[in-house]
Amino acid sequence: MPVNQPLTGHDRCGDPCTIVIFGASGDLTKRKLLPALYNLKALNLLPAKFSIIGFASTPGDDNWMREKATEDIKQFATRPFDEQVWGDFAQRTYYVPGDFNDIKTFETLKAKIEEAQKAWDVPGNILFYLAIAPSFFAKVVEQLGAVGLTEESEKAWRRVIVEKPFGHDLASARELNAALTKSIDESQIYRIDHYLGKETVQNIMVFRFGNSIFEPTWNRRYIEYVQITVAEQLGVELRGGYYDHSGVMRDMVQNHILSVLSLIAMEPPSSISGDAVRNEKVKVLEAIRPMTPEEVIENTIRGQYGAGTIGGKDVPGYRTEPDVNPQSNTETFVAMKLMVENWRWAEVPFYIRSGKRLAAHTTEVVIGFRRAPLLLFGEEMEKNIPPNRLVMHVQPEEGITLDIHAKRPGPKIQISNVPLNFNYREFGETTAATGYETLLYDCMIGETTLFHRYDSVDASWRIVNPILDVWQALPARAFPNYAAGTWGPAAADQLVARDGHAWHHYPMG
């Protein structure tokens, strides 16, 4: 998109507010949140009246926070550093060191908020961002409530952004939600999924509902299968301690992938904002019937990477990564077949896969259309030409590819597969974004479309939990079962081959 074009679908600034970031000294803050807020400031989407307060256990004061933030933004900014833009931003930045369990620290935070509000004439709106370990979510919200920081009025909203994961399983998700809603209302909770901030993911709704040529064919009559792939070349890096208790099912499938699936499969909403979209997404998840143990064994594949080669370099296996149990049974790869049991999608398989240390870094959605009903050009010719496919490339290159069939020039009829490509770079010079700009902005204006409501979290855990239960009861015997730098275990290919399909890999042209 052009440099001066907003990153969002709105043309007004966010509501005046104070933004409090818990975990201000952490990785997420310096790599994503500060650059995203800086981008919003540069694009004039931050309100004129705002302030930012960091909260963490690291000792420091306001000046320390401003100096650290300046160092971090110079290293991690996704746009050219502008001294004037950043100067105003830094002046409005404050810091409170303390312990989440100490109520006196939250009283200090309340006083610091009041100080910043007075200094910059900011009204009572406050956005709390919990960029902290999930185990602290409930305690922090409880403490905020205890000092009166979660109370709303007609003139002041209070909103809490919660990072993933929301629970470790269905029971813990329900327990966490019950704990949060003791102090705040569901309408105040913004469960963030940074995947929904990506341009191509947002474009799924525009593509489906803004182009009348696709909606008539977006159903079981014309679509034979759907594939969603989220592949990473990286291993667990320095996240071994977290990942070994999570695995790819909890880390990617329960939130990111099921959210993308629901956007692909949902019915047209009555409007494109707020609960209208979220209502339709939940209906999709509720239409995915939880698997029986026998179905889990038949329709899911799990894997764990061993040593291999990526980019010409040898890389270690998962069990030798830092902070990983040498006998770990945690999955780093999953492939599965899901069925959405409603009238639109009955008998259309949704294949999903995700993993680490795979052959490429890519996220894509593939819509496989059915073959033409008559073999007009000969069975052999048509057998060698794949059916029409629509591919939505989410990352690393954002764009859309539509495969069509065309006759090659010459006196004989020879059919070729022709990809029609659209790339977001074609909009012109682009602004590199972190994926958090739209989400932070939407929270500031009260737009909830891209955030998870609890019923969708509950529905996704109901899909995932039976699978995790079977995997726990029947530990994998063959781990590691794929080499780093490959596309996962051979059983993943067999899963889709049983239905006469194959996984698709699309480089952007």
PDB file of N, CA and C in Angstrom, residues 117-191:
ATOM      1  N   GLN A 117      -1.958  11.288  32.514  1.00  0.00           N
ATOM      2  CA  GLN A 117      -3.200  11.870  32.006  1.00  0.00           C
ATOM      3  C   GLN A 117      -3.218  13.384  32.181  1.00  0.00           C
ATOM      4  N   LYS A 118      -2.749  13.836  33.326  1.00  0.00           N
ATOM      5  CA  LYS A 118      -2.719  15.274  33.611  1.00  0.00           C
ATOM      6  C   LYS A 118      -1.697  15.974  32.730  1.00  0.00           C
ATOM      7  N   ALA A 119      -0.533  15.353  32.553  1.00  0.00           N
ATOM      8  CA  ALA A 119       0.543  15.981  31.778  1.00  0.00           C
ATOM      9  C   ALA A 119       0.171  16.164  30.316  1.00  0.00           C
ATOM     10  N   TRP A 120      -0.601  15.226  29.755  1.00  0.00           N
ATOM     11  CA  TRP A 120      -0.898  15.257  28.321  1.00  0.00           C
ATOM     12  C   TRP A 120      -2.385  15.424  28.028  1.00  0.00           C
ATOM     13  N   ASP A 121      -3.132  15.806  29.054  1.00  0.00           N
ATOM     14  CA  ASP A 121      -4.565  16.080  28.893  1.00  0.00           C
ATOM     15  C   ASP A 121      -5.292  14.883  28.275  1.00  0.00           C
ATOM     16  N   VAL A 122      -4.978  13.693  28.795  1.00  0.00           N
ATOM     17  CA  VAL A 122      -5.589  12.462  28.292  1.00  0.00           C
ATOM     18  C   VAL A 122      -6.805  12.125  29.147  1.00  0.00           C
ATOM     19  N   PRO A 123      -7.950  11.841  28.531  1.00  0.00           N
ATOM     20  CA  PRO A 123      -9.133  11.467  29.311  1.00  0.00           C
ATOM     21  C   PRO A 123      -8.966  10.096  29.964  1.00  0.00           C
ATOM     22  N   GLY A 124     -10.036   9.578  30.527  1.00  0.00           N
ATOM     23  CA  GLY A 124      -9.925   8.389  31.363  1.00  0.00           C
ATOM     24  C   GLY A 124      -9.813   7.063  30.666  1.00  0.00           C
ATOM     25  N   ASN A 125      -9.817   6.995  29.334  1.00  0.00           N
ATOM     26  CA  ASN A 125      -9.712   5.719  28.616  1.00  0.00           C
ATOM     27  C   ASN A 125      -8.354   5.070  28.873  1.00  0.00           C
ATOM     28  N   ILE A 126      -8.364   3.771  29.177  1.00  0.00           N
ATOM     29  CA  ILE A 126      -7.101   3.058  29.420  1.00  0.00           C
ATOM     30  C   ILE A 126      -7.128   1.711  28.705  1.00  0.00           C
ATOM     31  N   LEU A 127      -6.064   1.420  27.971  1.00  0.00           N
ATOM     32  CA  LEU A 127      -5.871   0.140  27.295  1.00  0.00           C
ATOM     33  C   LEU A 127      -4.748  -0.595  28.016  1.00  0.00           C
ATOM     34  N   PHE A 128      -5.038  -1.762  28.575  1.00  0.00           N
ATOM     35  CA  PHE A 128      -4.033  -2.576  29.248  1.00  0.00           C
ATOM     36  C   PHE A 128      -3.624  -3.717  28.316  1.00  0.00           C
ATOM     37  N   TYR A 129      -2.338  -3.832  28.023  1.00  0.00           N
ATOM     38  CA  TYR A 129      -1.835  -4.904  27.163  1.00  0.00           C
ATOM     39  C   TYR A 129      -1.042  -5.882  28.022  1.00  0.00           C
ATOM     40  N   LEU A 130      -1.503  -7.131  28.107  1.00  0.00           N
ATOM     41  CA  LEU A 130      -0.846  -8.140  28.936  1.00  0.00           C
ATOM     42  C   LEU A 130       0.150  -8.942  28.109  1.00  0.00           C
ATOM     43  N   ALA A 131       1.318  -8.367  27.875  1.00  0.00           N
ATOM     44  CA  ALA A 131       2.394  -9.048  27.140  1.00  0.00           C
ATOM     45  C   ALA A 131       3.251  -9.820  28.135  1.00  0.00           C
ATOM     46  N   ILE A 132       2.602 -10.721  28.873  1.00  0.00           N
ATOM     47  CA  ILE A 132       3.224 -11.452  29.970  1.00  0.00           C
ATOM     48  C   ILE A 132       2.825 -12.917  29.874  1.00  0.00           C
ATOM     49  N   ALA A 133       3.428 -13.732  30.731  1.00  0.00           N
ATOM     50  CA  ALA A 133       3.084 -15.161  30.757  1.00  0.00           C
ATOM     51  C   ALA A 133       1.618 -15.339  31.136  1.00  0.00           C
ATOM     52  N   PRO A 134       0.919 -16.273  30.485  1.00  0.00           N
ATOM     53  CA  PRO A 134      -0.504 -16.476  30.769  1.00  0.00           C
ATOM     54  C   PRO A 134      -0.812 -16.756  32.231  1.00  0.00           C
ATOM     55  N   SER A 135       0.142 -17.312  32.957  1.00  0.00           N
ATOM     56  CA  SER A 135      -0.091 -17.619  34.370  1.00  0.00           C
ATOM     57  C   SER A 135      -0.336 -16.364  35.201  1.00  0.00           C
ATOM     58  N   PHE A 136       0.034 -15.189  34.661  1.00  0.00           N
ATOM     59  CA  PHE A 136      -0.151 -13.934  35.395  1.00  0.00           C
ATOM     60  C   PHE A 136      -1.408 -13.176  34.968  1.00  0.00           C
ATOM     61  N   PHE A 137      -2.096 -13.624  33.918  1.00  0.00           N
ATOM     62  CA  PHE A 137      -3.248 -12.877  33.405  1.00  0.00           C
ATOM     63  C   PHE A 137      -4.269 -12.573  34.502  1.00  0.00           C
ATOM     64  N   ALA A 138      -4.728 -13.620  35.163  1.00  0.00           N
ATOM     65  CA  ALA A 138      -5.803 -13.463  36.141  1.00  0.00           C
ATOM     66  C   ALA A 138      -5.360 -12.584  37.305  1.00  0.00           C
ATOM     67  N   LYS A 139      -4.133 -12.769  37.771  1.00  0.00           N
ATOM     68  CA  LYS A 139      -3.643 -11.985  38.915  1.00  0.00           C
ATOM     69  C   LYS A 139      -3.559 -10.512  38.577  1.00  0.00           C
ATOM     70  N   VAL A 140      -3.038 -10.185  37.411  1.00  0.00           N
ATOM     71  CA  VAL A 140      -2.911  -8.774  37.022  1.00  0.00           C
ATOM     72  C   VAL A 140      -4.284  -8.123  36.919  1.00  0.00           C
ATOM     73  N   VAL A 141      -5.234  -8.798  36.294  1.00  0.00           N
ATOM     74  CA  VAL A 141      -6.581  -8.229  36.157  1.00  0.00           C
ATOM     75  C   VAL A 141      -7.237  -8.088  37.533  1.00  0.00           C
ATOM     76  N   GLU A 142      -7.006  -9.050  38.411  1.00  0.00           N
ATOM     77  CA  GLU A 142      -7.538  -8.959  39.773  1.00  0.00           C
ATOM     78  C   GLU A 142      -6.974  -7.732  40.494  1.00  0.00           C
ATOM     79  N   GLN A 143      -5.674  -7.506  40.357  1.00  0.00           N
ATOM     80  CA  GLN A 143      -5.035  -6.354  41.011  1.00  0.00           C
ATOM     81  C   GLN A 143      -5.523  -5.041  40.419  1.00  0.00           C
ATOM     82  N   LEU A 144      -5.693  -5.005  39.114  1.00  0.00           N
ATOM     83  CA  LEU A 144      -6.233  -3.794  38.475  1.00  0.00           C
ATOM     84  C   LEU A 144      -7.626  -3.485  39.011  1.00  0.00           C
ATOM     85  N   GLY A 145      -8.422  -4.536  39.165  1.00  0.00           N
ATOM     86  CA  GLY A 145      -9.759  -4.344  39.702  1.00  0.00           C
ATOM     87  C   GLY A 145      -9.736  -3.876  41.143  1.00  0.00           C
ATOM     88  N   ALA A 146      -8.773  -4.384  41.916  1.00  0.00           N
ATOM     89  CA  ALA A 146      -8.698  -4.042  43.336  1.00  0.00           C
ATOM     90  C   ALA A 146      -8.405  -2.563  43.565  1.00  0.00           C
ATOM     91  N   VAL A 147      -7.690  -1.929  42.639  1.00  0.00           N
ATOM     92  CA  VAL A 147      -7.364  -0.500  42.797  1.00  0.00           C
ATOM     93  C   VAL A 147      -8.284   0.383  41.950  1.00  0.00           C
ATOM     94  N   GLY A 148      -9.327  -0.226  41.378  1.00  0.00           N
ATOM     95  CA  GLY A 148     -10.327   0.549  40.654  1.00  0.00           C
ATOM     96  C   GLY A 148      -9.972   0.926  39.237  1.00  0.00           C
ATOM     97  N   LEU A 149      -8.991   0.253  38.642  1.00  0.00           N
ATOM     98  CA  LEU A 149      -8.559   0.624  37.288  1.00  0.00           C
ATOM     99  C   LEU A 149      -9.354  -0.067  36.184  1.00  0.00           C
ATOM    100  N   THR A 150     -10.237  -0.979  36.542  1.00  0.00           N
ATOM    101  CA  THR A 150     -11.033  -1.653  35.499  1.00  0.00           C
ATOM    102  C   THR A 150     -12.457  -1.105  35.412  1.00  0.00           C
ATOM    103  N   GLU A 151     -12.796  -0.168  36.271  1.00  0.00           N
ATOM    104  CA  GLU A 151     -14.154   0.378  36.288  1.00  0.00           C
ATOM    105  C   GLU A 151     -14.370   1.351  35.131  1.00  0.00           C
ATOM    106  N   GLU A 152     -15.433   1.112  34.348  1.00  0.00           N
ATOM    107  CA  GLU A 152     -15.750   1.971  33.223  1.00  0.00           C
ATOM    108  C   GLU A 152     -16.839   2.978  33.601  1.00  0.00           C
ATOM    109  N   SER A 153     -16.924   4.030  32.817  1.00  0.00           N
ATOM    110  CA  SER A 153     -17.998   5.006  32.961  1.00  0.00           C
ATOM    111  C   SER A 153     -18.451   5.417  31.571  1.00  0.00           C
ATOM    112  N   GLU A 154     -19.438   6.271  31.491  1.00  0.00           N
ATOM    113  CA  GLU A 154     -19.905   6.726  30.183  1.00  0.00           C
ATOM    114  C   GLU A 154     -18.821   7.484  29.430  1.00  0.00           C
ATOM    115  N   LYS A 155     -17.895   8.087  30.157  1.00  0.00           N
ATOM    116  CA  LYS A 155     -16.861   8.905  29.531  1.00  0.00           C
ATOM    117  C   LYS A 155     -15.507   8.206  29.461  1.00  0.00           C
ATOM    118  N   ALA A 156     -15.399   7.006  29.991  1.00  0.00           N
ATOM    119  CA  ALA A 156     -14.093   6.336  30.033  1.00  0.00           C
ATOM    120  C   ALA A 156     -14.237   4.828  29.886  1.00  0.00           C
ATOM    121  N   TRP A 157     -13.589   4.268  28.855  1.00  0.00           N
ATOM    122  CA  TRP A 157     -13.571   2.820  28.698  1.00  0.00           C
ATOM    123  C   TRP A 157     -12.277   2.242  29.267  1.00  0.00           C
ATOM    124  N   ARG A 158     -12.318   0.973  29.625  1.00  0.00           N
ATOM    125  CA  ARG A 158     -11.146   0.227  30.094  1.00  0.00           C
ATOM    126  C   ARG A 158     -11.126  -1.101  29.346  1.00  0.00           C
ATOM    127  N   ARG A 159     -10.058  -1.360  28.589  1.00  0.00           N
ATOM    128  CA  ARG A 159      -9.966  -2.565  27.773  1.00  0.00           C
ATOM    129  C   ARG A 159      -8.673  -3.315  28.068  1.00  0.00           C
ATOM    130  N   VAL A 160      -8.739  -4.632  28.009  1.00  0.00           N
ATOM    131  CA  VAL A 160      -7.590  -5.482  28.330  1.00  0.00           C
ATOM    132  C   VAL A 160      -7.294  -6.386  27.139  1.00  0.00           C
ATOM    133  N   ILE A 161      -6.097  -6.255  26.568  1.00  0.00           N
ATOM    134  CA  ILE A 161      -5.654  -7.143  25.494  1.00  0.00           C
ATOM    135  C   ILE A 161      -4.894  -8.310  26.109  1.00  0.00           C
ATOM    136  N   VAL A 162      -5.351  -9.509  25.795  1.00  0.00           N
ATOM    137  CA  VAL A 162      -4.754 -10.728  26.334  1.00  0.00           C
ATOM    138  C   VAL A 162      -4.036 -11.463  25.214  1.00  0.00           C
ATOM    139  N   GLU A 163      -2.762 -11.758  25.418  1.00  0.00           N
ATOM    140  CA  GLU A 163      -1.984 -12.520  24.439  1.00  0.00           C
ATOM    141  C   GLU A 163      -2.309 -14.009  24.571  1.00  0.00           C
ATOM    142  N   LYS A 164      -1.981 -14.765  23.542  1.00  0.00           N
ATOM    143  CA  LYS A 164      -2.147 -16.213  23.589  1.00  0.00           C
ATOM    144  C   LYS A 164      -0.993 -16.812  24.402  1.00  0.00           C
ATOM    145  N   PRO A 165      -1.110 -18.047  24.881  1.00  0.00           N
ATOM    146  CA  PRO A 165      -2.281 -18.914  24.723  1.00  0.00           C
ATOM    147  C   PRO A 165      -3.326 -18.638  25.796  1.00  0.00           C
ATOM    148  N   PHE A 166      -4.595 -18.783  25.426  1.00  0.00           N
ATOM    149  CA  PHE A 166      -5.677 -18.600  26.381  1.00  0.00           C
ATOM    150  C   PHE A 166      -6.045 -19.975  26.910  1.00  0.00           C
ATOM    151  N   GLY A 167      -5.343 -20.375  27.955  1.00  0.00           N
ATOM    152  CA  GLY A 167      -5.533 -21.712  28.517  1.00  0.00           C
ATOM    153  C   GLY A 167      -4.603 -22.728  27.887  1.00  0.00           C
ATOM    154  N   HIS A 168      -4.463 -23.859  28.579  1.00  0.00           N
ATOM    155  CA  HIS A 168      -3.620 -24.961  28.109  1.00  0.00           C
ATOM    156  C   HIS A 168      -4.471 -26.089  27.548  1.00  0.00           C
ATOM    157  N   ASP A 169      -5.740 -26.083  27.936  1.00  0.00           N
ATOM    158  CA  ASP A 169      -6.730 -27.045  27.446  1.00  0.00           C
ATOM    159  C   ASP A 169      -8.093 -26.447  27.728  1.00  0.00           C
ATOM    160  N   LEU A 170      -9.151 -27.221  27.460  1.00  0.00           N
ATOM    161  CA  LEU A 170     -10.499 -26.693  27.625  1.00  0.00           C
ATOM    162  C   LEU A 170     -10.780 -26.306  29.070  1.00  0.00           C
ATOM    163  N   ALA A 171     -10.391 -27.155  30.009  1.00  0.00           N
ATOM    164  CA  ALA A 171     -10.675 -26.875  31.418  1.00  0.00           C
ATOM    165  C   ALA A 171      -9.957 -25.617  31.899  1.00  0.00           C
ATOM    166  N   SER A 172      -8.678 -25.471  31.556  1.00  0.00           N
ATOM    167  CA  SER A 172      -7.916 -24.294  32.009  1.00  0.00           C
ATOM    168  C   SER A 172      -8.397 -23.021  31.320  1.00  0.00           C
ATOM    169  N   ALA A 173      -8.859 -23.118  30.065  1.00  0.00           N
ATOM    170  CA  ALA A 173      -9.401 -21.949  29.376  1.00  0.00           C
ATOM    171  C   ALA A 173     -10.660 -21.464  30.075  1.00  0.00           C
ATOM    172  N   ARG A 174     -11.516 -22.393  30.466  1.00  0.00           N
ATOM    173  CA  ARG A 174     -12.735 -22.018  31.180  1.00  0.00           C
ATOM    174  C   ARG A 174     -12.409 -21.447  32.555  1.00  0.00           C
ATOM    175  N   GLU A 175     -11.416 -22.015  33.216  1.00  0.00           N
ATOM    176  CA  GLU A 175     -11.004 -21.502  34.525  1.00  0.00           C
ATOM    177  C   GLU A 175     -10.445 -20.084  34.405  1.00  0.00           C
ATOM    178  N   LEU A 176      -9.609 -19.852  33.377  1.00  0.00           N
ATOM    179  CA  LEU A 176      -9.041 -18.518  33.171  1.00  0.00           C
ATOM    180  C   LEU A 176     -10.125 -17.502  32.850  1.00  0.00           C
ATOM    181  N   ASN A 177     -11.059 -17.883  32.006  1.00  0.00           N
ATOM    182  CA  ASN A 177     -12.122 -16.950  31.645  1.00  0.00           C
ATOM    183  C   ASN A 177     -12.973 -16.586  32.854  1.00  0.00           C
ATOM    184  N   ALA A 178     -13.253 -17.582  33.691  1.00  0.00           N
ATOM    185  CA  ALA A 178     -14.030 -17.313  34.906  1.00  0.00           C
ATOM    186  C   ALA A 178     -13.288 -16.363  35.826  1.00  0.00           C
ATOM    187  N   ALA A 179     -11.948 -16.533  35.906  1.00  0.00           N
ATOM    188  CA  ALA A 179     -11.149 -15.651  36.760  1.00  0.00           C
ATOM    189  C   ALA A 179     -11.135 -14.223  36.231  1.00  0.00           C
ATOM    190  N   LEU A 180     -11.002 -14.061  34.907  1.00  0.00           N
ATOM    191  CA  LEU A 180     -10.965 -12.717  34.326  1.00  0.00           C
ATOM    192  C   LEU A 180     -12.296 -11.997  34.491  1.00  0.00           C
ATOM    193  N   THR A 181     -13.375 -12.730  34.266  1.00  0.00           N
ATOM    194  CA  THR A 181     -14.691 -12.084  34.279  1.00  0.00           C
ATOM    195  C   THR A 181     -15.203 -11.800  35.696  1.00  0.00           C
ATOM    196  N   LYS A 182     -14.418 -12.154  36.709  1.00  0.00           N
ATOM    197  CA  LYS A 182     -14.739 -11.700  38.063  1.00  0.00           C
ATOM    198  C   LYS A 182     -14.452 -10.206  38.211  1.00  0.00           C
ATOM    199  N   SER A 183     -13.477  -9.708  37.439  1.00  0.00           N
ATOM    200  CA  SER A 183     -13.062  -8.310  37.570  1.00  0.00           C
ATOM    201  C   SER A 183     -13.469  -7.449  36.388  1.00  0.00           C
ATOM    202  N   ILE A 184     -13.630  -8.049  35.202  1.00  0.00           N
ATOM    203  CA  ILE A 184     -13.984  -7.291  34.005  1.00  0.00           C
ATOM    204  C   ILE A 184     -15.048  -8.038  33.222  1.00  0.00           C
ATOM    205  N   ASP A 185     -15.738  -7.301  32.379  1.00  0.00           N
ATOM    206  CA  ASP A 185     -16.790  -7.877  31.558  1.00  0.00           C
ATOM    207  C   ASP A 185     -16.198  -8.460  30.277  1.00  0.00           C
ATOM    208  N   GLU A 186     -16.902  -9.412  29.674  1.00  0.00           N
ATOM    209  CA  GLU A 186     -16.449  -9.980  28.395  1.00  0.00           C
ATOM    210  C   GLU A 186     -16.194  -8.901  27.355  1.00  0.00           C
ATOM    211  N   SER A 187     -17.006  -7.850  27.353  1.00  0.00           N
ATOM    212  CA  SER A 187     -16.847  -6.782  26.362  1.00  0.00           C
ATOM    213  C   SER A 187     -15.546  -6.017  26.532  1.00  0.00           C
ATOM    214  N   GLN A 188     -14.895  -6.142  27.684  1.00  0.00           N
ATOM    215  CA  GLN A 188     -13.629  -5.444  27.931  1.00  0.00           C
ATOM    216  C   GLN A 188     -12.417  -6.282  27.560  1.00  0.00           C
ATOM    217  N   ILE A 189     -12.630  -7.565  27.257  1.00  0.00           N
ATOM    218  CA  ILE A 189     -11.513  -8.476  26.977  1.00  0.00           C
ATOM    219  C   ILE A 189     -11.285  -8.571  25.468  1.00  0.00           C
ATOM    220  N   TYR A 190     -10.064  -8.284  25.037  1.00  0.00           N
ATOM    221  CA  TYR A 190      -9.679  -8.367  23.627  1.00  0.00           C
ATOM    222  C   TYR A 190      -8.600  -9.444  23.510  1.00  0.00           C
ATOM    223  N   ARG A 191      -9.028 -10.648  23.115  1.00  0.00           N
ATOM    224  CA  ARG A 191      -8.080 -11.771  22.977  1.00  0.00           C
ATOM    225  C   ARG A 191      -7.439 -11.659  21.606  1.00  0.00           C
TER     226      ARG A 191
END
